[in-house]
PDB file of C-alpha atoms and ligand atoms in Angstrom:
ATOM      1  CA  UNK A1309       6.835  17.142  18.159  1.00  0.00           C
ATOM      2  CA  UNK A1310       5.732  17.436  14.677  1.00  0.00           C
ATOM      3  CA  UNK A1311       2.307  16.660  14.688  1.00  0.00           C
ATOM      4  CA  UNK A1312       0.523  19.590  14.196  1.00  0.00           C
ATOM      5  CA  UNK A1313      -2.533  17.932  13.239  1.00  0.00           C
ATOM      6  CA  UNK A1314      -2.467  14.992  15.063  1.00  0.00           C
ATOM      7  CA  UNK A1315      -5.299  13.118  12.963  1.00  0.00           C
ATOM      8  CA  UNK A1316      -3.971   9.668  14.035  1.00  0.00           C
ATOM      9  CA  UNK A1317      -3.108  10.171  17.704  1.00  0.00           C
ATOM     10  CA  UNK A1318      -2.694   7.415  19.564  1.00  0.00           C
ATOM     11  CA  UNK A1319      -3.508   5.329  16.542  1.00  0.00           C
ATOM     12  CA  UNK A1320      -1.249   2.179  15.902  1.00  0.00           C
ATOM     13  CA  UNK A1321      -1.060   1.765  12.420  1.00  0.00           C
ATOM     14  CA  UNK A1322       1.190  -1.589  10.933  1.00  0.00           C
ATOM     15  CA  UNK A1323       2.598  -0.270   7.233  1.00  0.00           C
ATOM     16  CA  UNK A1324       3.531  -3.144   5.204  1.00  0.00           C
ATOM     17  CA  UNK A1325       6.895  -2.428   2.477  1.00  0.00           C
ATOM     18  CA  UNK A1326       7.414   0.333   4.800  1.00  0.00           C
ATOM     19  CA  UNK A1327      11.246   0.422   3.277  1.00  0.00           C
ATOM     20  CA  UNK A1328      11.477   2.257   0.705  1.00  0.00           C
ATOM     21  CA  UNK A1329       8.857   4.132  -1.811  1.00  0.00           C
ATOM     22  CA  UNK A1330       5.241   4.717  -1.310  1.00  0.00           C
ATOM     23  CA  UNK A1331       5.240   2.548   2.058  1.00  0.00           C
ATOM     24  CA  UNK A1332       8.369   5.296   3.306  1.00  0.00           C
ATOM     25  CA  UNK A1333       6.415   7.652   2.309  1.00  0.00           C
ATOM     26  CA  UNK A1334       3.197   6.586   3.890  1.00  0.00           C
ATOM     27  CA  UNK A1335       5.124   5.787   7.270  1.00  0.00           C
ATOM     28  CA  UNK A1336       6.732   9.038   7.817  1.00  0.00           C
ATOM     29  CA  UNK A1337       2.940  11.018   7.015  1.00  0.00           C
ATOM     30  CA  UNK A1338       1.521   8.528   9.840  1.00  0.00           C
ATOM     31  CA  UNK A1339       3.702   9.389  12.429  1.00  0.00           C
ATOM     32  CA  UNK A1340       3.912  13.098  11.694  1.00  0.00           C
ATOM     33  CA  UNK A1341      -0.270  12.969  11.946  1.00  0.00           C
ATOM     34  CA  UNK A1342       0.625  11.162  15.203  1.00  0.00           C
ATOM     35  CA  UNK A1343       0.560   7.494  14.756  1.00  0.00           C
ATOM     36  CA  UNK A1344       2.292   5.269  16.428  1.00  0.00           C
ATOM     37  CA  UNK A1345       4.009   3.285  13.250  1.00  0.00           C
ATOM     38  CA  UNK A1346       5.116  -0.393  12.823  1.00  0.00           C
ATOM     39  CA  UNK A1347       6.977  -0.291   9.598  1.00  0.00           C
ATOM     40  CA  UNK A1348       7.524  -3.620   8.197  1.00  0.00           C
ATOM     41  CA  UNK A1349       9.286  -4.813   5.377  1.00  0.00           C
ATOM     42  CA  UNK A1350      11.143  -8.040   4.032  1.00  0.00           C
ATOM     43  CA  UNK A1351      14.753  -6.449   5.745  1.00  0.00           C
ATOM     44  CA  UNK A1352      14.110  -4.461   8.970  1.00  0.00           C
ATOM     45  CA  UNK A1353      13.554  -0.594   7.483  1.00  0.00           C
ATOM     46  CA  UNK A1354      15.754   0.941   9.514  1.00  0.00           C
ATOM     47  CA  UNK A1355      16.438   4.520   7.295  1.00  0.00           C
ATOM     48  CA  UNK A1356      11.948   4.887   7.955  1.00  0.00           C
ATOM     49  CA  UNK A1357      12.742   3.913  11.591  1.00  0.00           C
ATOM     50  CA  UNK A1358      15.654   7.016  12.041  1.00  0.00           C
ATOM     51  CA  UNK A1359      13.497   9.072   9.650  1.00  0.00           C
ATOM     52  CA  UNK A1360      10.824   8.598  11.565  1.00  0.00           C
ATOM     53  CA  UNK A1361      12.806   9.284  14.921  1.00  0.00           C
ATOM     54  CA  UNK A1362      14.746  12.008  13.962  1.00  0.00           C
ATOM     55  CA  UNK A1363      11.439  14.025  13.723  1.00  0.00           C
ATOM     56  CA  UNK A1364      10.008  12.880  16.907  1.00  0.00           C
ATOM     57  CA  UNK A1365       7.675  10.130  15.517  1.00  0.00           C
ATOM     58  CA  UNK A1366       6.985   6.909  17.091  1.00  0.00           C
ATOM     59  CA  UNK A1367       7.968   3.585  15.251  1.00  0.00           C
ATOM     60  CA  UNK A1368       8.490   0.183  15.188  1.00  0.00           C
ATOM     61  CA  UNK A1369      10.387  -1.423  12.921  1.00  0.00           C
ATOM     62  CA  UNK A1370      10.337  -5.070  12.175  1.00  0.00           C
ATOM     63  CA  UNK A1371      11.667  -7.341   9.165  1.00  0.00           C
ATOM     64  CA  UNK A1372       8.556  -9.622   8.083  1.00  0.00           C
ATOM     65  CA  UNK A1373       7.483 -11.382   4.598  1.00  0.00           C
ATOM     66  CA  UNK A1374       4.603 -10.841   4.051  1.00  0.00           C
ATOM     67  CA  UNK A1375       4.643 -14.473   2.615  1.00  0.00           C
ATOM     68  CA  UNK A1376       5.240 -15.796   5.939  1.00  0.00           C
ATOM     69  CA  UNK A1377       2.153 -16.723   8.117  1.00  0.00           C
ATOM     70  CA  UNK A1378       4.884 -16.847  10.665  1.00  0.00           C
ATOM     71  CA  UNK A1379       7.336 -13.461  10.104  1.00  0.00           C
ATOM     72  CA  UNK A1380       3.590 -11.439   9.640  1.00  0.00           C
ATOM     73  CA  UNK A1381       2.361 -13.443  13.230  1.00  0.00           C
ATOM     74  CA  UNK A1382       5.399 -12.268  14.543  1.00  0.00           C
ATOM     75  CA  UNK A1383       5.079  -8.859  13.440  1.00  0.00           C
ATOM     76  CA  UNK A1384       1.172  -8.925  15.336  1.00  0.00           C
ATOM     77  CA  UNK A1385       2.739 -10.287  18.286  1.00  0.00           C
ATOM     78  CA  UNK A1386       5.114  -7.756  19.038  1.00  0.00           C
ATOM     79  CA  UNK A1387       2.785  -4.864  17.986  1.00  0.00           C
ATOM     80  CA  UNK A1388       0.343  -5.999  20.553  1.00  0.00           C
ATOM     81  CA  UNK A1389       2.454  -6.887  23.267  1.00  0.00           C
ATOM     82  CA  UNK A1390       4.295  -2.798  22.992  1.00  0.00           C
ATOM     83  CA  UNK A1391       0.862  -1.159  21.962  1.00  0.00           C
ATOM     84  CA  UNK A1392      -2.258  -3.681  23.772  1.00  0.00           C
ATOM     85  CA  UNK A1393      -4.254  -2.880  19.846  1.00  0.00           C
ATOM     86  CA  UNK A1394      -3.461  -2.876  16.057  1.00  0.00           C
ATOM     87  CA  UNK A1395      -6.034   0.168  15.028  1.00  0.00           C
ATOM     88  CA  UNK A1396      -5.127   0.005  11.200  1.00  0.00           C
ATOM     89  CA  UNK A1397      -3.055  -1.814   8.451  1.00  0.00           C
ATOM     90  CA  UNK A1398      -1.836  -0.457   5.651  1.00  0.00           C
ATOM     91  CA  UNK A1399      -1.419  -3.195   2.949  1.00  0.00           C
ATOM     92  CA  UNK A1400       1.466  -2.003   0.786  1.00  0.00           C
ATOM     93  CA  UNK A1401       3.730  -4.614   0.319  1.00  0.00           C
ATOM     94  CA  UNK A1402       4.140  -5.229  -3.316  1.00  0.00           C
ATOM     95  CA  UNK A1403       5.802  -6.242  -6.298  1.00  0.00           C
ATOM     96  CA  UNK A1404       5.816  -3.535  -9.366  1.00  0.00           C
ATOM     97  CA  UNK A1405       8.750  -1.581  -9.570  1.00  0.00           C
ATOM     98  CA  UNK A1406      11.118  -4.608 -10.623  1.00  0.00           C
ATOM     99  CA  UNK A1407       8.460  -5.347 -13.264  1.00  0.00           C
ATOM    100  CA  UNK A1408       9.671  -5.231 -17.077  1.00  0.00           C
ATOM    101  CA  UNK A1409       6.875  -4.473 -19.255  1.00  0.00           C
ATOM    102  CA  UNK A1410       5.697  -6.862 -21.670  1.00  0.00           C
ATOM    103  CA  UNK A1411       3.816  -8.452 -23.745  1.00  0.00           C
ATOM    104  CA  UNK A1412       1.073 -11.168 -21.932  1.00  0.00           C
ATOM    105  CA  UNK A1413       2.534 -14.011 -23.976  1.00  0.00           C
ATOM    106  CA  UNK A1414       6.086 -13.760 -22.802  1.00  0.00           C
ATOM    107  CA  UNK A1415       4.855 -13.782 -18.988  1.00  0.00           C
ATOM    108  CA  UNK A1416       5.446 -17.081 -17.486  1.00  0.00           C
ATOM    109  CA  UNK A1417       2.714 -18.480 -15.035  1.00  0.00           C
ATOM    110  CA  UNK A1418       5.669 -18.744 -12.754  1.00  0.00           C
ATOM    111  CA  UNK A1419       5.922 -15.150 -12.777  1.00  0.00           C
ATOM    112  CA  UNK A1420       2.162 -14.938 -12.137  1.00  0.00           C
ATOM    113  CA  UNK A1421       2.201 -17.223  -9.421  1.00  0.00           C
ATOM    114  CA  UNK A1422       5.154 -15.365  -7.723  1.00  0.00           C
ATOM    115  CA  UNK A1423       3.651 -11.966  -7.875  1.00  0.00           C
ATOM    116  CA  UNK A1424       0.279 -13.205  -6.445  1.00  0.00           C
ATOM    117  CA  UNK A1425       1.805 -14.785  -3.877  1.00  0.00           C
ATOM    118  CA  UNK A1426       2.457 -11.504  -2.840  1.00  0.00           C
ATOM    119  CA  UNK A1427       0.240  -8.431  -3.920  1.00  0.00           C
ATOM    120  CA  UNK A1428      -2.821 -10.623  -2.909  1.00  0.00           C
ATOM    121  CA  UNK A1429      -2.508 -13.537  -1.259  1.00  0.00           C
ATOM    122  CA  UNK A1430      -0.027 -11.681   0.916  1.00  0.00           C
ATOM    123  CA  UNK A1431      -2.353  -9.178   1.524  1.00  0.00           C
ATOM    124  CA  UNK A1432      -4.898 -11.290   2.244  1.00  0.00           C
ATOM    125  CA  UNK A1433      -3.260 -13.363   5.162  1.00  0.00           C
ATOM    126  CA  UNK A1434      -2.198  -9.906   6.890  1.00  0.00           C
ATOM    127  CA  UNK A1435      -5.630  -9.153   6.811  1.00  0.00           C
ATOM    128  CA  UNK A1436      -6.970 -12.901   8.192  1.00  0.00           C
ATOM    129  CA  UNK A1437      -4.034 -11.994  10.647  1.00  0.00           C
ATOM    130  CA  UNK A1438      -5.211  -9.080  11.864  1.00  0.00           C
ATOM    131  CA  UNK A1439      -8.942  -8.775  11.490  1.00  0.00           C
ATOM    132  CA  UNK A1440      -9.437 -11.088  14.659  1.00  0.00           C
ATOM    133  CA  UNK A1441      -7.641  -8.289  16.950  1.00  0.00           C
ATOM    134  CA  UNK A1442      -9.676  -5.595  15.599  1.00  0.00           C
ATOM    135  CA  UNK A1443     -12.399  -7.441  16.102  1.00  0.00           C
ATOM    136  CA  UNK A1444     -11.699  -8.054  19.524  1.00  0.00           C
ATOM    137  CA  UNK A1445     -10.909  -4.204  19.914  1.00  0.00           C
ATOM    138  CA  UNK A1446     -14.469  -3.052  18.358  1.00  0.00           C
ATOM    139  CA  UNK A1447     -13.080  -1.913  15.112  1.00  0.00           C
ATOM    140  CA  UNK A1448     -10.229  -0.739  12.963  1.00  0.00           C
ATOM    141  CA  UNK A1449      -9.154   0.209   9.235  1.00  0.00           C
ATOM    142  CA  UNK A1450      -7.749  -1.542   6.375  1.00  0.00           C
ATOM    143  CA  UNK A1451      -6.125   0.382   3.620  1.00  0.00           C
ATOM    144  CA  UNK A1452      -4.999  -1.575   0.398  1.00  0.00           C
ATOM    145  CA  UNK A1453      -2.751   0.274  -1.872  1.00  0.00           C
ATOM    146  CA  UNK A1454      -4.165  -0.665  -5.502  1.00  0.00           C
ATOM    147  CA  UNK A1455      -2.642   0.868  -9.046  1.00  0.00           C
ATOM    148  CA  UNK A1456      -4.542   2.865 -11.475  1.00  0.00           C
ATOM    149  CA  UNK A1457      -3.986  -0.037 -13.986  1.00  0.00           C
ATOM    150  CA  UNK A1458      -6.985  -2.160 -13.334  1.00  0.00           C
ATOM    151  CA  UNK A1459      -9.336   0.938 -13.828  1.00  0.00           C
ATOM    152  CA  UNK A1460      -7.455   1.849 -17.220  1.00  0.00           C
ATOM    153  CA  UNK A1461      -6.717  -1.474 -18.294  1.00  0.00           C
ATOM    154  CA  UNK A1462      -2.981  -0.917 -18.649  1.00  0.00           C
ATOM    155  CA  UNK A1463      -1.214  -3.157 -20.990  1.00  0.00           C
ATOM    156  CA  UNK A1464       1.863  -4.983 -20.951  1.00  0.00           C
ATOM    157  CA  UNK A1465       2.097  -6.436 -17.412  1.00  0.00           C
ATOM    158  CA  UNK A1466      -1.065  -8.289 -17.288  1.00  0.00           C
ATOM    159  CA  UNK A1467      -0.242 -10.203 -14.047  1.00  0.00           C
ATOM    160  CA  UNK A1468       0.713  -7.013 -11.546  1.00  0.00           C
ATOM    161  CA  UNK A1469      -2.765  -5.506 -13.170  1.00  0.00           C
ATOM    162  CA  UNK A1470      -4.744  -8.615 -12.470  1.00  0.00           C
ATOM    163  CA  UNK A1471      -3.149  -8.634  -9.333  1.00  0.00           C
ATOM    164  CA  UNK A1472      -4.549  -5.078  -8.409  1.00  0.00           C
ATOM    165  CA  UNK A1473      -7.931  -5.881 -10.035  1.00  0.00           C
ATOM    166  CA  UNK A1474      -8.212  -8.721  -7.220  1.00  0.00           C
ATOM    167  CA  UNK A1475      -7.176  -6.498  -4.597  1.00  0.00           C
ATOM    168  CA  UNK A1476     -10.076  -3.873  -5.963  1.00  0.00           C
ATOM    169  CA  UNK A1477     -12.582  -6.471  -5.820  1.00  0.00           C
ATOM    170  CA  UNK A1478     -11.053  -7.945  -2.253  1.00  0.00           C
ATOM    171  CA  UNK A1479     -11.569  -4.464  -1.158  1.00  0.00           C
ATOM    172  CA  UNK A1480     -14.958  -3.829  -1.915  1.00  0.00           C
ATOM    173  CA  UNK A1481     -16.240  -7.656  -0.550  1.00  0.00           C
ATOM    174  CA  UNK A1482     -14.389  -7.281   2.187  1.00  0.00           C
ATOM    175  CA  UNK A1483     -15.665  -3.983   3.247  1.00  0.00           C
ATOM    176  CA  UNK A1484     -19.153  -5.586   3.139  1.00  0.00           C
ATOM    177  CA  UNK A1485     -18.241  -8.872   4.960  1.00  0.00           C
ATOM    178  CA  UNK A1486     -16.572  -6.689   7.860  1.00  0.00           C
ATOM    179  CA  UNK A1487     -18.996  -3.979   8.180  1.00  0.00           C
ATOM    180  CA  UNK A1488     -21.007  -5.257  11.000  1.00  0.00           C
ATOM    181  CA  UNK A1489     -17.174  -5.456  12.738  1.00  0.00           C
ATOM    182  CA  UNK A1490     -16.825  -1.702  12.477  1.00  0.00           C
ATOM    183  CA  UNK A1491     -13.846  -2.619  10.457  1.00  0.00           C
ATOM    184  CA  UNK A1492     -13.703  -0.261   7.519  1.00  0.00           C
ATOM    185  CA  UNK A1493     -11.482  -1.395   4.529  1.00  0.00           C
ATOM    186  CA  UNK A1494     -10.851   0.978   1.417  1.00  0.00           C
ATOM    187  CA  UNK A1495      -8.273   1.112  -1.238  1.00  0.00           C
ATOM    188  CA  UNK A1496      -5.875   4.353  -2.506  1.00  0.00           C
ATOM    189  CA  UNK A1497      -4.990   3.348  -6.218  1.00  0.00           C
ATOM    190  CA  UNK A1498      -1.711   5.882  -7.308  1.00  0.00           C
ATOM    191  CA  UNK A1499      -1.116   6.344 -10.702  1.00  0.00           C
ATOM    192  CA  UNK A1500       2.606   5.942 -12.174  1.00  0.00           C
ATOM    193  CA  UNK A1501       4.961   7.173  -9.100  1.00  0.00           C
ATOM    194  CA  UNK A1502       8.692   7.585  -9.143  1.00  0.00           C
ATOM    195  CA  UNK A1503       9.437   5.809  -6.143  1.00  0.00           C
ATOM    196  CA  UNK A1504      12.916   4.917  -5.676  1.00  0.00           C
ATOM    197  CA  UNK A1505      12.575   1.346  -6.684  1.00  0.00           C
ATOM    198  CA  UNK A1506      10.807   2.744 -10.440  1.00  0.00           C
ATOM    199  CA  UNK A1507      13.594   5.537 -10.575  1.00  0.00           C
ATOM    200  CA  UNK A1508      15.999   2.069 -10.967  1.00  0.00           C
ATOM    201  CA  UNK A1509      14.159   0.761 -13.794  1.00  0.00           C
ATOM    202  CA  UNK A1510      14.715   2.655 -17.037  1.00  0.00           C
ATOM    203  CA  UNK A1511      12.575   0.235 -19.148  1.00  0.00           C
ATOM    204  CA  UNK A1512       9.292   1.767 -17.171  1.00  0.00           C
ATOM    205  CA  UNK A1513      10.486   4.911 -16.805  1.00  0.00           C
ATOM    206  CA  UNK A1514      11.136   5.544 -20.516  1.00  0.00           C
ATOM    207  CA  UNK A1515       7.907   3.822 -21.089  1.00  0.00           C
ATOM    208  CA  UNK A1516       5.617   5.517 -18.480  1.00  0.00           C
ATOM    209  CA  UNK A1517       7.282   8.758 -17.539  1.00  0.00           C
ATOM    210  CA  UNK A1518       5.956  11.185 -20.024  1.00  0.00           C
ATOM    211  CA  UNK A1519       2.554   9.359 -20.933  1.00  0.00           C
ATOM    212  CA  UNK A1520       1.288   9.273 -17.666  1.00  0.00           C
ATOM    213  CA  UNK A1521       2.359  13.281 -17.096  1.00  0.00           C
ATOM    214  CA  UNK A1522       0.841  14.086 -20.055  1.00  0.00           C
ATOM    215  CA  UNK A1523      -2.511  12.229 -19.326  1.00  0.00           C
ATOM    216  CA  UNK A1524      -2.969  14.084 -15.821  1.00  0.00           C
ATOM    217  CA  UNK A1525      -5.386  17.025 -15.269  1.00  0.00           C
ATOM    218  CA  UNK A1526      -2.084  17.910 -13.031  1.00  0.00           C
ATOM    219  CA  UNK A1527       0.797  17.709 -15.610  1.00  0.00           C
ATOM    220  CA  UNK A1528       3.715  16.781 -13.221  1.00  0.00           C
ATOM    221  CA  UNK A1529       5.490  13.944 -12.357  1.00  0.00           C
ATOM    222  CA  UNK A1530       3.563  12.079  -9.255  1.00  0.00           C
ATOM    223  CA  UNK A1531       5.873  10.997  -6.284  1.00  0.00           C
ATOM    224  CA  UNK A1532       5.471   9.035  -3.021  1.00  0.00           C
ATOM    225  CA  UNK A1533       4.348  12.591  -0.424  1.00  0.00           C
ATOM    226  CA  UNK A1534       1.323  12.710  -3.444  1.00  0.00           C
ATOM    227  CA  UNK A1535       0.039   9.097  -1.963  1.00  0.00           C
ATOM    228  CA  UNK A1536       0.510  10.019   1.741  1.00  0.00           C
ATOM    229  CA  UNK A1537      -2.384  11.788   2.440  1.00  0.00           C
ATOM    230  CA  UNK A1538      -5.463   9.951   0.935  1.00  0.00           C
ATOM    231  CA  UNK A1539      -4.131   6.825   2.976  1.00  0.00           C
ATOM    232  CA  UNK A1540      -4.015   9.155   6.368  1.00  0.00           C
ATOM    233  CA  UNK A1541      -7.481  10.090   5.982  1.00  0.00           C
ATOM    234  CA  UNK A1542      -8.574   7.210   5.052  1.00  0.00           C
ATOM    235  CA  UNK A1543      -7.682   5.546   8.446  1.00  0.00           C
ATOM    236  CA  UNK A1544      -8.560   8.949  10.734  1.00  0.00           C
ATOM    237  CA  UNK A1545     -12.167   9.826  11.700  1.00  0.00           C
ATOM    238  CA  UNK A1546     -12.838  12.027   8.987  1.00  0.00           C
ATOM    239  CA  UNK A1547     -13.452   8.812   7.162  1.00  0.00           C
ATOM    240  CA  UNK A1548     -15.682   6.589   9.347  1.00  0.00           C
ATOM    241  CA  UNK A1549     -18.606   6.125   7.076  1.00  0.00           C
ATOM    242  CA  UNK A1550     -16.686   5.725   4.210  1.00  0.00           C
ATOM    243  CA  UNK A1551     -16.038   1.686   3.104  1.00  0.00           C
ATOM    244  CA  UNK A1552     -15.089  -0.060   0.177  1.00  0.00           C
ATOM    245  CA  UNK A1553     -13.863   2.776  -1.610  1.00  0.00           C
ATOM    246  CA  UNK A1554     -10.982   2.843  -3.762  1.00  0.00           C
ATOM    247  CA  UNK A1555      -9.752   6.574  -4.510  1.00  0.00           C
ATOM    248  CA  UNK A1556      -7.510   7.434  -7.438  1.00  0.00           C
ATOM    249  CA  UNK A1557      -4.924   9.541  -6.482  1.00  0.00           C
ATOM    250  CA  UNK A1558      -3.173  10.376  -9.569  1.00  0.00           C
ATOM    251  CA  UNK A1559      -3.701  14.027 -10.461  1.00  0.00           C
ATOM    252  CA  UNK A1560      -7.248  13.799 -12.868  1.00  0.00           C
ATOM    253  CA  UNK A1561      -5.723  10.996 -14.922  1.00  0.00           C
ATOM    254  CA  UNK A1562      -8.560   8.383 -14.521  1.00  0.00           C
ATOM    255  CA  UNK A1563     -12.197   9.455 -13.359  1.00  0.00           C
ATOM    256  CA  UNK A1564     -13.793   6.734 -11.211  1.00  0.00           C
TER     257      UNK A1564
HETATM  258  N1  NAD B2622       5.240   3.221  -8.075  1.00  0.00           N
HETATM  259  C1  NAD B2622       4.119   3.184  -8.766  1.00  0.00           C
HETATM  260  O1  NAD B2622       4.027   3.693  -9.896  1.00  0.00           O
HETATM  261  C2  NAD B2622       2.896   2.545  -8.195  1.00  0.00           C
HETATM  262  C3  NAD B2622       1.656   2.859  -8.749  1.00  0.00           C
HETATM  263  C4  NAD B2622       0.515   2.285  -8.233  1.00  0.00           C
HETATM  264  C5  NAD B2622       0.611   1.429  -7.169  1.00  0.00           C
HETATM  265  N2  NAD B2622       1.830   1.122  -6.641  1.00  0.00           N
HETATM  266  C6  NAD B2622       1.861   0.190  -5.517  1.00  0.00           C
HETATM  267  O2  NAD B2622       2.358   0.867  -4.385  1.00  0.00           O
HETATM  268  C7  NAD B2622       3.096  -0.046  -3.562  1.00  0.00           C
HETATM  269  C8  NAD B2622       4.512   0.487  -3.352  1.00  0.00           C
HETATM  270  O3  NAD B2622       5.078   0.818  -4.599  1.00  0.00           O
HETATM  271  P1  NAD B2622       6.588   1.293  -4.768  1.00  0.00           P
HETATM  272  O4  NAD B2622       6.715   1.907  -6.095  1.00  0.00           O
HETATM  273  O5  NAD B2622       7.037   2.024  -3.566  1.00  0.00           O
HETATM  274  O6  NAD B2622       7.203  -0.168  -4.888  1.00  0.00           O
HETATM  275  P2  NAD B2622       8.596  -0.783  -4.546  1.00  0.00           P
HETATM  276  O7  NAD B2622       8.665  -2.019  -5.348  1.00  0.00           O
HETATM  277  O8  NAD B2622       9.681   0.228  -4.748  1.00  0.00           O
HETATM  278  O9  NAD B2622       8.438  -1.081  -3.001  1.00  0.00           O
HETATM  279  C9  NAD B2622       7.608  -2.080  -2.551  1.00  0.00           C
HETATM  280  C10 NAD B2622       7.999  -2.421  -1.135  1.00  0.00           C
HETATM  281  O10 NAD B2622       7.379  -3.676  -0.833  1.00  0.00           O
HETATM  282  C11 NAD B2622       8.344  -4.510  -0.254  1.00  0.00           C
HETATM  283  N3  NAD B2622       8.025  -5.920  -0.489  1.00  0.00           N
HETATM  284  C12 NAD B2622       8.093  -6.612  -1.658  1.00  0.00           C
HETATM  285  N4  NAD B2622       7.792  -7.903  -1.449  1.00  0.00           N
HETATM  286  C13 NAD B2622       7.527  -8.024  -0.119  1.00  0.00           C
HETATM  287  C14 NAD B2622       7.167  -9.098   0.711  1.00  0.00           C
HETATM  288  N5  NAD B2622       7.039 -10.349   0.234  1.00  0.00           N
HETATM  289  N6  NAD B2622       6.955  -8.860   2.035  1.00  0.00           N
HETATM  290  C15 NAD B2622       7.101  -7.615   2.543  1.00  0.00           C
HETATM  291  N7  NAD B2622       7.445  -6.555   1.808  1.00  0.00           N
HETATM  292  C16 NAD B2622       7.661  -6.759   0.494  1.00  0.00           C
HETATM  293  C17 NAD B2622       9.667  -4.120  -0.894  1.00  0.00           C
HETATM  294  O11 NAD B2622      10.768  -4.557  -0.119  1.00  0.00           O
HETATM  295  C18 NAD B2622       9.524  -2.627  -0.980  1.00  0.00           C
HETATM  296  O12 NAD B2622       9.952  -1.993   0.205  1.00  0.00           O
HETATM  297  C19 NAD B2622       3.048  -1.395  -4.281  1.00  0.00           C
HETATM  298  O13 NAD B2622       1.975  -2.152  -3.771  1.00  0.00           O
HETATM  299  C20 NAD B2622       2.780  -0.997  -5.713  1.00  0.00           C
HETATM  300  O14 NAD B2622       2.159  -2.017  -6.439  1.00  0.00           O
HETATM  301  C21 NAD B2622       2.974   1.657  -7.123  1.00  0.00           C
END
């Protein structure tokens, strides 16, 4: 077994966009600290699941929109009737790497509506989803993956940086509403990662690459494994008087 420092044993964590990216990334580190993983994503992420597997890991993988009241129900359901709790959520799920940057003007409020629906009100109902169990269970841990953006005020795709704003703000209310609940929510914010899904769009690569290098204390690229571990401790015991945080994790780029 892999875990040599099981941080998250017997932990079941639910990892939303668990496919490909970040949310891989951010299953595989959970399992190998000892978690047991339910890796969600809109098609069942099978390559996390045998990733995952091959190295011993525990995991559950289930397709579910986070859209759907009913797919992310489904998703509880299952976790609970294989595991009995639900001890943390990772709220990944998102919509940026398809994003073309832009000026505000040529965004439709379509396009606003449609990425809301997901990056927060997505969020949000996994959260009113899931917040009743912990309850029930005396506790647990949210973890909202934000963006640099909001904190830098990054131009040029004003609704995903809204978006993240919200989730900021989401995350430090809802750390305060939940408190008494033992139910500690923070946020990890990365700063401009080549996940697969932004290695497929030129148009932010060519944009973002070399800026955001050059503007890091650390002057490399950033990739998913540099997310990984602020999320892990985060949801482990190291962290459990630590709530409504949202921690930059993008080499000395932005200081919060
Ligand atoms: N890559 C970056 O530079 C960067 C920087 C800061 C924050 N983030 C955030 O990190 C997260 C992951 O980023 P990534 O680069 O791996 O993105 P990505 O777009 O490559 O992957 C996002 C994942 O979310 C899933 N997803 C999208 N809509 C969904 C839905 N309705 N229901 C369930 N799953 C859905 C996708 O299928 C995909 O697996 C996102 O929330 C993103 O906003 C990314």
């Amino acid at each position: 077994m892999m875990a040599n420092h099981p941080i998250l044993e017997g932990k079941t964590v639910i990892v939303t966009g668990a496919g490909i990216g970040i949310g891989k990334a951010i299953a595989l580190y959970l399992a190998r600290k000892g978690a047991f993983v339910v890796a969600s994503d809109v098609k069942e992420p099978t390559t996390t699941a045998s990733a995952i597997q091959s190295e011993g890991g525990q995991v559950l993988a289930l397709a579910a929109d986070v859209t759907s009241a009913n797919q992310i129900q489904a998703i509880i359901d299952a976790t609970l009737r294989q595991r009995g709790t639900i001890d943390g959520l990772v709220n990944n799920a998102g919509i940026y790497s398809s994003i073309v940057p832009r000026p505000f003007e040529e965004i439709s409020l379509e396009e606003w509506r449609q990425l809301f629906e997901v990056n927060v009100f997505g969020l949000m109902s996994c959260c009113q989803a899931i917040v009743p169990h912990m309850k029930a269970n005396g506790g647990g841990r949210i973890v909202n993956i934000v963006s640099g953006t909001p904190f830098k005020g990054i131009p040029y795709m004003l609704h995903y940086v809204a978006s993240k704003g919200a989730v900021v703000a989401i995350t430090r209310s809802l750390a305060n509403e939940l408190g008494s609940s033992n139910i500690l929510v923070n946020g990890v914010a990365p700063g401009f990662t080549l996940s697969e899904g932004v290695l497929e769009n030129t148009v932010q690569v060519d944009r973002l690459r070399e800026v955001s290098r050059n503007a890091r204390s650390l002057a490399r690229d950033q990739v998913p494994e540099d997310v990984v571990g602020a999320v892990g401790f985060f949801l482990s015991d190291a962290a459990d008087f630590i709530t409504g945080q949202t921690m930059l994790v993008d080499g000395g780029s932005y200081f919060n």
